[in-house]
DNA sequence: CTCAAACCGGACTGAAATGATCCGGAAAAG
DNA sequence: CTTTTCCGGATCATTTCAGTCCGGTTTGAG
C-alpha cells in the first residue's frame, strides 16, 4: 500500500527541474545533489520519464535533462504511472484477467472506488503545484556550505519563510 | 501500491461470517471452502482479527469463529488495518520520524491527501455494505455439486445447513 | 578525427516483504 | 483422557524493491 521510492525520487527530481526555466538542461549529478537521491537510481528513473515524454534527454558533453512540457501541464498521475506503471490497489483491478473470487465481487468494487479517489487526487495535482512549497534539504545544505565557505557572501533567502499550507478543493 | 492478499482474504472471510446470523460459530475449514482461501493462511489472518476484537474465537470441538459485533458496526478500514497495520501511502506519513527530503515536503502533502481519501472510503464502508451482492465462487461450486449429487442419490440432510444453537458470550 | 562527457539500457545483486506452510501446544467438549 | 479446534512462533519459497555496474551509444569540443 505504499508508493515506491522510484516514484518518490521521480517526483522530487522533477520538482528540481521545474524550479528552473523551461528548457534548461541539467545533469543527473546536479539533480541528485539537490534532492539527495542515489545517482544511478535517478538515472534509471529519468529514463522512464524520458520514454514517457515527460522529460527530454541530451547526450554528450553539455547534456542532461529538461522538462518536455510546462510544469503546469504535467500531472502527478502521469509522473507516478510513468514510473510505477498503472496505479492499481489490487490485482483484480489490473484490467486484464478477472479474479477467481467472485463475479460480482464486493471487495473489488470497494477498492475500485478507493483507487479512483487516489487517481483523482494525483490527476488534479500538477508539477507546478508541487514546486512552490518544496525546499529540498540538498539545496538547504548547499546554501549553508556556501555561506560557511565565504562569510562575505550573504545567505540565500531563508528556507523557513515559506508558510503555504496545502489545499486541494 | 496494492492491498495484500492477507487483507483481501480477511475481508472475504468476514463477508462469509457476516452472511450468517450474528453469533453463529464457524470453523476455519468451512470459511476456506466457501471463499477459496488457503486454510492455514486464513487461520493466521483470523488470529489478527481476533486480537483486534473484530471476531471472537472458540477452541475445542464445536469451536470456530464468529463476528464480535454487528456487520454494520465493522468498517473496512478496521478490518484492513487490523491485518496490514495502519494504512500509509508513504514512509514519511507513518507518524513517527520525519523524512530526510525536506521540511515542508510537497510530495508528502500530496500523498497525505490521497491517503485520507482512501481511508475515508474504507471508513465509510461497513462489512454489511460488502456482504449483499457478493456471491463467492466457493459457494457457487458447492451448490452445483450438491445439485449434481442429488440427481443420482436421494436427498440427504445437508450437513452444512445444521446451525449451532449456542453463541459465545 | 579523436576523445571525453553524458545518457542508454540490460544484467545483476542484496535485502526486505509477501504468501504460505508446519508443528508443537493449549483449551474446550464429551 | 481423547478428540477437536484454535494459538503462535518458526520456517520457507517467491517476488518485489532498491540500487549498482558496466559496456555501448550519442554528442560536442578541440
Ligand atoms: S474479484 Fe478478485 S477480489 Fe474481487
Ligand atoms: S518528507 Fe519524505 S518525501 Fe516528503
Coordinates of C-alpha atoms (C1' of nucleotides) and ligand atoms in Angstrom, one line a residue:
Chain A
X1 CA 0.0 0.0 0.0
X2 CA 3.0 2.3 -0.5
X3 CA 4.3 4.4 -3.3
X4 CA 7.8 3.1 -4.3
X5 CA 11.0 5.1 -3.8
X6 CA 11.4 5.3 -7.5
X7 CA 8.2 7.3 -7.8
X8 CA 9.2 9.4 -4.8
X9 CA 12.5 10.2 -6.3
X10 CA 11.0 10.8 -9.7
X11 CA 8.6 13.4 -8.4
X12 CA 11.3 15.1 -6.3
X13 CA 13.7 15.1 -9.2
X14 CA 11.1 16.7 -11.4
X15 CA 10.4 19.4 -8.9
X16 CA 14.1 20.2 -9.1
X17 CA 13.8 20.5 -12.9
X18 CA 10.7 22.6 -12.6
X19 CA 12.4 25.1 -10.3
X20 CA 14.4 26.2 -13.4
X21 CA 13.4 28.0 -16.5
X22 CA 11.7 25.6 -19.0
X23 CA 14.3 24.1 -21.4
X24 CA 17.3 24.5 -19.2
X25 CA 19.4 21.3 -19.4
X26 CA 20.6 19.8 -16.1
X27 CA 22.9 16.9 -15.5
X28 CA 21.8 13.9 -13.3
X29 CA 24.6 14.7 -10.8
X30 CA 23.2 18.2 -10.2
X31 CA 19.7 16.9 -9.6
X32 CA 21.0 14.2 -7.3
X33 CA 22.9 16.7 -5.2
X34 CA 19.9 18.9 -4.8
X35 CA 17.5 16.3 -3.8
X36 CA 19.7 13.7 -2.1
X37 CA 18.9 10.8 -4.4
X38 CA 21.3 8.0 -5.3
X39 CA 22.7 8.9 -8.7
X40 CA 22.4 5.7 -10.6
X41 CA 18.9 5.1 -9.4
X42 CA 17.8 8.5 -10.6
X43 CA 19.4 7.8 -13.9
X44 CA 17.1 4.8 -14.3
X45 CA 14.1 6.7 -13.3
X46 CA 14.8 9.6 -15.7
X47 CA 15.0 7.0 -18.4
X48 CA 11.4 6.0 -17.8
X49 CA 10.3 9.6 -17.7
X50 CA 12.1 10.2 -20.9
X51 CA 10.3 7.3 -22.6
X52 CA 7.0 8.7 -21.3
X53 CA 7.7 12.0 -22.8
X54 CA 7.8 13.9 -19.6
X55 CA 11.4 14.9 -19.8
X56 CA 13.8 15.2 -22.7
X57 CA 17.4 14.0 -22.5
X58 CA 20.5 15.2 -24.3
X59 CA 23.6 13.1 -24.5
X60 CA 27.2 14.0 -24.8
X61 CA 29.1 16.9 -23.1
X62 CA 26.7 19.6 -22.1
X63 CA 24.0 17.0 -22.0
X64 CA 21.4 16.3 -19.3
X65 CA 17.7 16.5 -18.8
X66 CA 15.0 19.1 -19.2
X67 CA 11.2 19.1 -18.9
X68 CA 9.4 18.3 -22.1
X69 CA 6.4 20.5 -21.1
X70 CA 5.3 23.2 -18.9
X71 CA 5.2 22.1 -15.2
X72 CA 1.5 23.0 -15.1
X73 CA 0.9 20.5 -17.9
X74 CA 2.4 17.6 -16.0
X75 CA 0.2 15.8 -13.5
X76 CA 1.4 13.8 -10.6
X77 CA -0.6 10.9 -12.0
X78 CA 1.4 11.0 -15.2
X79 CA 4.7 11.0 -13.4
X80 CA 3.8 8.2 -11.0
X81 CA 2.3 6.0 -13.6
X82 CA 5.3 6.6 -15.9
X83 CA 7.5 5.2 -13.2
X84 CA 5.4 2.5 -11.5
X85 CA 3.0 1.6 -14.2
X86 CA -0.7 1.9 -13.9
X87 CA -1.9 2.5 -10.3
X88 CA -3.8 -0.4 -9.0
X89 CA -4.9 -1.1 -5.5
X90 CA -5.5 -4.8 -6.2
X91 CA -4.6 -7.3 -8.8
X92 CA -8.2 -7.8 -9.9
X93 CA -8.4 -4.1 -10.9
X94 CA -5.5 -4.6 -13.4
X95 CA -7.8 -4.5 -16.3
X96 CA -6.8 -7.9 -17.9
X97 CA -8.0 -11.1 -16.3
X98 CA -10.7 -11.2 -13.7
X99 CA -10.3 -12.6 -10.3
X100 CA -11.1 -16.0 -9.1
X101 CA -13.1 -15.0 -6.0
X102 CA -16.4 -13.9 -7.4
X103 CA -18.1 -12.5 -10.4
X104 CA -19.7 -9.5 -8.7
X105 CA -17.1 -9.1 -6.1
X106 CA -17.8 -6.6 -3.3
X107 CA -14.2 -6.2 -2.3
X108 CA -13.2 -5.2 -5.9
X109 CA -16.0 -2.6 -6.1
X110 CA -14.7 -1.1 -2.9
X111 CA -11.1 -1.0 -4.0
X112 CA -12.1 0.4 -7.3
X113 CA -13.7 3.4 -5.6
X114 CA -10.7 4.0 -3.4
X115 CA -8.4 3.7 -6.4
X116 CA -10.4 6.3 -8.3
X117 CA -10.1 8.7 -5.5
X118 CA -6.4 8.3 -5.4
X119 CA -6.1 8.8 -9.1
X120 CA -8.3 11.9 -8.9
X121 CA -6.0 13.5 -6.4
X122 CA -3.0 12.7 -8.4
X123 CA -4.6 13.7 -11.7
X124 CA -5.6 17.2 -10.4
X125 CA -2.2 18.0 -9.0
X126 CA 0.4 19.3 -11.4
X127 CA 4.1 19.6 -11.0
X128 CA 3.8 23.3 -10.6
X129 CA 1.5 22.8 -7.6
X130 CA 4.3 20.7 -6.1
X131 CA 7.2 23.0 -6.8
X132 CA 6.5 26.2 -4.9
X133 CA 6.4 24.9 -1.4
X134 CA 9.2 22.3 -1.5
X135 CA 12.7 23.3 -0.4
X136 CA 14.8 20.2 -0.6
X137 CA 17.4 19.5 2.1
X138 CA 20.1 19.2 -0.6
X139 CA 19.6 22.8 -1.6
X140 CA 19.5 24.0 2.0
X141 CA 22.8 22.2 2.7
X142 CA 24.4 23.7 -0.4
X143 CA 23.4 27.1 0.7
X144 CA 24.7 26.5 4.2
X145 CA 28.0 25.3 2.8
X146 CA 28.4 28.2 0.5
X147 CA 27.8 30.5 3.4
X148 CA 30.3 28.8 5.7
X149 CA 32.8 28.8 2.9
X150 CA 32.9 32.6 2.4
X151 CA 31.5 34.7 5.3
X152 CA 31.3 37.6 2.9
X153 CA 28.6 36.1 0.8
X154 CA 25.1 36.7 2.2
X155 CA 23.0 33.6 2.7
X156 CA 20.2 32.8 0.3
X157 CA 16.6 33.6 1.3
X158 CA 15.8 31.6 4.4
X159 CA 14.0 28.4 3.8
X160 CA 11.6 28.7 6.7
X161 CA 9.8 31.7 5.3
X162 CA 7.7 29.5 3.1
X163 CA 4.5 29.0 5.0
X164 CA 1.9 27.9 2.4
X165 CA -0.5 25.2 3.5
X166 CA -1.8 22.5 1.4
X167 CA -5.3 22.7 -0.1
X168 CA -7.0 20.7 -2.7
X169 CA -10.5 21.6 -3.4
Chain B
X1 CA 0.5 0.4 -4.0
X2 CA -1.5 -2.7 -3.6
X3 CA -3.6 -4.2 -0.8
X4 CA -2.1 -7.5 0.4
X5 CA -3.6 -10.9 -0.1
X6 CA -4.0 -11.2 3.7
X7 CA -6.3 -8.2 3.7
X8 CA -8.1 -9.5 0.7
X9 CA -8.7 -12.9 2.3
X10 CA -9.6 -11.2 5.6
X11 CA -12.4 -9.1 4.1
X12 CA -13.7 -12.1 2.1
X13 CA -13.6 -14.4 5.1
X14 CA -15.5 -11.9 7.1
X15 CA -18.2 -11.5 4.5
X16 CA -18.7 -15.2 4.8
X17 CA -19.2 -14.8 8.5
X18 CA -21.4 -11.9 8.0
X19 CA -23.7 -13.9 5.8
X20 CA -24.7 -15.9 8.8
X21 CA -26.7 -14.9 11.9
X22 CA -24.7 -12.9 14.4
X23 CA -23.0 -15.2 16.9
X24 CA -23.0 -18.4 14.8
X25 CA -19.7 -20.2 15.2
X26 CA -18.0 -21.3 12.0
X27 CA -14.8 -23.4 11.6
X28 CA -11.9 -22.2 9.6
X29 CA -12.3 -25.0 7.2
X30 CA -15.9 -24.0 6.3
X31 CA -14.9 -20.4 5.6
X32 CA -12.0 -21.6 3.5
X33 CA -14.2 -23.8 1.4
X34 CA -16.7 -21.0 0.8
X35 CA -14.2 -18.4 -0.2
X36 CA -11.4 -20.4 -1.7
X37 CA -8.7 -19.3 0.7
X38 CA -5.7 -21.4 1.8
X39 CA -6.6 -22.8 5.1
X40 CA -3.5 -22.1 7.2
X41 CA -3.3 -18.6 5.8
X42 CA -6.8 -17.8 6.8
X43 CA -6.0 -19.2 10.3
X44 CA -3.2 -16.6 10.7
X45 CA -5.4 -13.8 9.5
X46 CA -8.3 -14.7 11.8
X47 CA -5.8 -14.6 14.7
X48 CA -5.2 -10.9 13.9
X49 CA -8.8 -10.2 13.6
X50 CA -9.4 -11.9 16.9
X51 CA -6.7 -9.8 18.7
X52 CA -8.3 -6.7 17.1
X53 CA -11.7 -7.6 18.6
X54 CA -13.4 -8.0 15.3
X55 CA -14.1 -11.7 15.6
X56 CA -14.2 -14.0 18.6
X57 CA -12.7 -17.4 18.6
X58 CA -13.7 -20.6 20.4
X59 CA -11.4 -23.6 20.8
X60 CA -12.1 -27.2 21.2
X61 CA -14.7 -29.3 19.4
X62 CA -17.6 -27.2 18.2
X63 CA -15.2 -24.3 18.1
X64 CA -14.5 -21.8 15.4
X65 CA -15.1 -18.1 14.8
X66 CA -17.9 -15.6 15.0
X67 CA -18.2 -11.9 14.5
X68 CA -17.7 -9.9 17.7
X69 CA -20.1 -7.1 16.5
X70 CA -22.9 -6.3 14.1
X71 CA -21.6 -6.3 10.5
X72 CA -22.8 -2.7 10.1
X73 CA -20.5 -1.8 13.0
X74 CA -17.4 -3.1 11.4
X75 CA -15.7 -0.8 8.8
X76 CA -13.5 -1.9 6.0
X77 CA -10.8 0.3 7.5
X78 CA -10.9 -1.5 10.8
X79 CA -10.5 -4.8 9.0
X80 CA -7.7 -3.8 6.7
X81 CA -5.7 -2.0 9.4
X82 CA -6.2 -4.9 11.8
X83 CA -4.4 -7.1 9.2
X84 CA -1.9 -4.8 7.5
X85 CA -1.3 -2.3 10.2
X86 CA -2.0 1.4 9.6
X87 CA -2.6 2.4 6.0
X88 CA 0.2 4.6 4.8
X89 CA 0.9 5.6 1.2
X90 CA 4.5 6.6 2.1
X91 CA 7.0 6.0 4.8
X92 CA 7.1 9.7 5.7
X93 CA 3.4 9.5 6.6
X94 CA 4.0 6.8 9.2
X95 CA 3.6 9.1 12.0
X96 CA 6.9 8.6 13.7
X97 CA 10.1 10.0 12.3
X98 CA 10.0 12.7 9.6
X99 CA 11.6 12.3 6.2
X100 CA 15.0 13.4 5.1
X101 CA 13.9 15.1 1.9
X102 CA 12.5 18.4 3.0
X103 CA 10.8 20.0 6.0
X104 CA 7.7 21.3 4.1
X105 CA 7.7 18.5 1.6
X106 CA 5.2 18.9 -1.3
X107 CA 5.2 15.2 -2.1
X108 CA 4.2 14.2 1.4
X109 CA 1.4 16.7 1.4
X110 CA 0.1 15.3 -1.8
X111 CA 0.3 11.7 -0.6
X112 CA -1.3 12.7 2.7
X113 CA -4.3 13.9 0.9
X114 CA -4.6 10.8 -1.2
X115 CA -4.2 8.7 1.9
X116 CA -7.0 10.5 3.6
X117 CA -9.3 9.9 0.6
X118 CA -8.6 6.2 0.7
X119 CA -9.2 6.0 4.4
X120 CA -12.4 7.9 4.0
X121 CA -13.7 5.4 1.5
X122 CA -12.7 2.5 3.7
X123 CA -14.0 4.1 6.9
X124 CA -17.5 4.7 5.4
X125 CA -17.9 1.2 4.1
X126 CA -19.1 -1.4 6.6
X127 CA -19.0 -5.1 6.4
X128 CA -22.7 -5.2 5.8
X129 CA -22.3 -3.0 2.7
X130 CA -19.9 -5.6 1.4
X131 CA -22.0 -8.7 2.1
X132 CA -25.1 -8.2 0.0
X133 CA -24.0 -8.6 -3.6
X134 CA -21.0 -10.9 -3.2
X135 CA -21.5 -14.5 -4.1
X136 CA -18.2 -16.3 -3.7
X137 CA -17.2 -19.0 -6.2
X138 CA -16.8 -21.4 -3.4
X139 CA -20.5 -21.3 -2.5
X140 CA -21.5 -21.5 -6.2
X141 CA -19.4 -24.6 -6.7
X142 CA -20.8 -26.2 -3.5
X143 CA -24.4 -25.5 -4.7
X144 CA -23.5 -27.0 -8.1
X145 CA -22.0 -30.1 -6.5
X146 CA -25.0 -30.6 -4.3
X147 CA -27.3 -30.4 -7.3
X148 CA -25.3 -32.9 -9.3
X149 CA -25.2 -35.3 -6.4
X150 CA -28.9 -35.2 -5.8
X151 CA -29.6 -36.3 -9.3
X152 CA -28.3 -39.7 -8.6
X153 CA -28.8 -40.1 -4.9
X154 CA -31.8 -39.3 -2.8
X155 CA -31.5 -36.0 -1.0
X156 CA -29.6 -36.3 2.3
X157 CA -29.9 -33.9 5.1
X158 CA -27.2 -31.4 4.2
X159 CA -24.5 -31.4 6.8
X160 CA -23.7 -27.7 6.5
X161 CA -27.2 -26.5 6.9
X162 CA -27.1 -27.5 10.6
X163 CA -26.8 -24.3 12.6
X164 CA -25.3 -24.4 16.0
X165 CA -27.7 -23.0 18.6
X166 CA -25.3 -21.6 21.1
X167 CA -23.2 -18.5 21.0
X168 CA -20.0 -17.3 22.5
X169 CA -20.8 -14.9 25.3
Chain C
dC1 C1' 39.2 12.8 -36.4
dT2 C1' 39.6 11.8 -31.7
dC3 C1' 38.4 12.0 -27.2
dA4 C1' 35.9 12.9 -23.2
dA5 C1' 31.4 13.9 -21.3
dA6 C1' 26.9 12.3 -20.6
dC7 C1' 23.0 9.4 -21.1
dC8 C1' 21.1 4.3 -22.5
dG9 C1' 19.8 0.0 -21.1
dG10 C1' 20.2 -4.6 -19.7
dA11 C1' 22.2 -7.7 -16.3
dC12 C1' 22.9 -8.2 -11.8
dT13 C1' 22.6 -8.2 -6.6
dG14 C1' 21.3 -7.9 -1.7
dA15 C1' 17.7 -7.1 1.3
dA16 C1' 13.1 -7.0 2.6
dA17 C1' 8.2 -8.1 2.1
dT18 C1' 4.8 -11.2 0.8
dG19 C1' 2.4 -15.6 0.6
dA20 C1' 2.0 -19.6 2.7
dT21 C1' 3.1 -23.8 5.4
dC22 C1' 4.3 -26.6 9.6
dC23 C1' 4.1 -28.2 14.0
dG24 C1' 4.1 -28.5 19.0
dG25 C1' 1.0 -26.5 22.4
dA26 C1' -3.2 -25.1 24.9
dA27 C1' -8.1 -25.1 25.7
dA28 C1' -12.7 -26.9 25.5
dA29 C1' -16.2 -30.7 24.9
dG30 C1' -17.6 -35.1 25.6
Chain D
dC1 C1' -8.4 -38.9 28.6
dT2 C1' -9.1 -38.1 24.0
dT3 C1' -10.6 -35.6 20.2
dT4 C1' -11.3 -31.4 18.1
dT5 C1' -10.1 -26.9 17.1
dC6 C1' -7.6 -22.7 17.5
dC7 C1' -2.8 -20.4 19.1
dG8 C1' 1.5 -18.8 17.8
dG9 C1' 6.1 -19.0 16.6
dA10 C1' 9.4 -20.8 13.3
dT11 C1' 10.3 -21.5 8.8
dC12 C1' 10.4 -21.3 3.8
dA13 C1' 9.9 -20.0 -1.2
dT14 C1' 9.0 -16.4 -4.2
dT15 C1' 8.6 -11.9 -5.7
dT16 C1' 9.4 -7.1 -5.4
dC17 C1' 12.2 -3.4 -4.1
dA18 C1' 16.2 -0.5 -4.1
dG19 C1' 20.1 0.2 -6.1
dT20 C1' 24.6 -0.8 -8.6
dC21 C1' 27.5 -2.0 -12.6
dC22 C1' 29.3 -1.8 -16.9
dG23 C1' 29.7 -1.9 -21.8
dG24 C1' 27.5 0.8 -25.5
dT25 C1' 25.9 4.9 -28.0
dT26 C1' 25.4 9.7 -28.9
dT27 C1' 27.1 14.4 -28.8
dG28 C1' 30.1 18.3 -28.7
dA29 C1' 34.7 20.3 -28.3
dG30 C1' 39.3 20.7 -29.7
Ligands
LIG1 S1 -12.7 -10.3 -8.0 FE1 -10.8 -10.5 -7.1 S2 -11.0 -9.8 -5.1 FE2 -12.8 -9.2 -6.1
LIG2 S1 9.3 14.4 3.7 FE1 9.6 12.4 2.9 S2 9.0 12.5 0.8 FE2 8.2 14.3 1.8

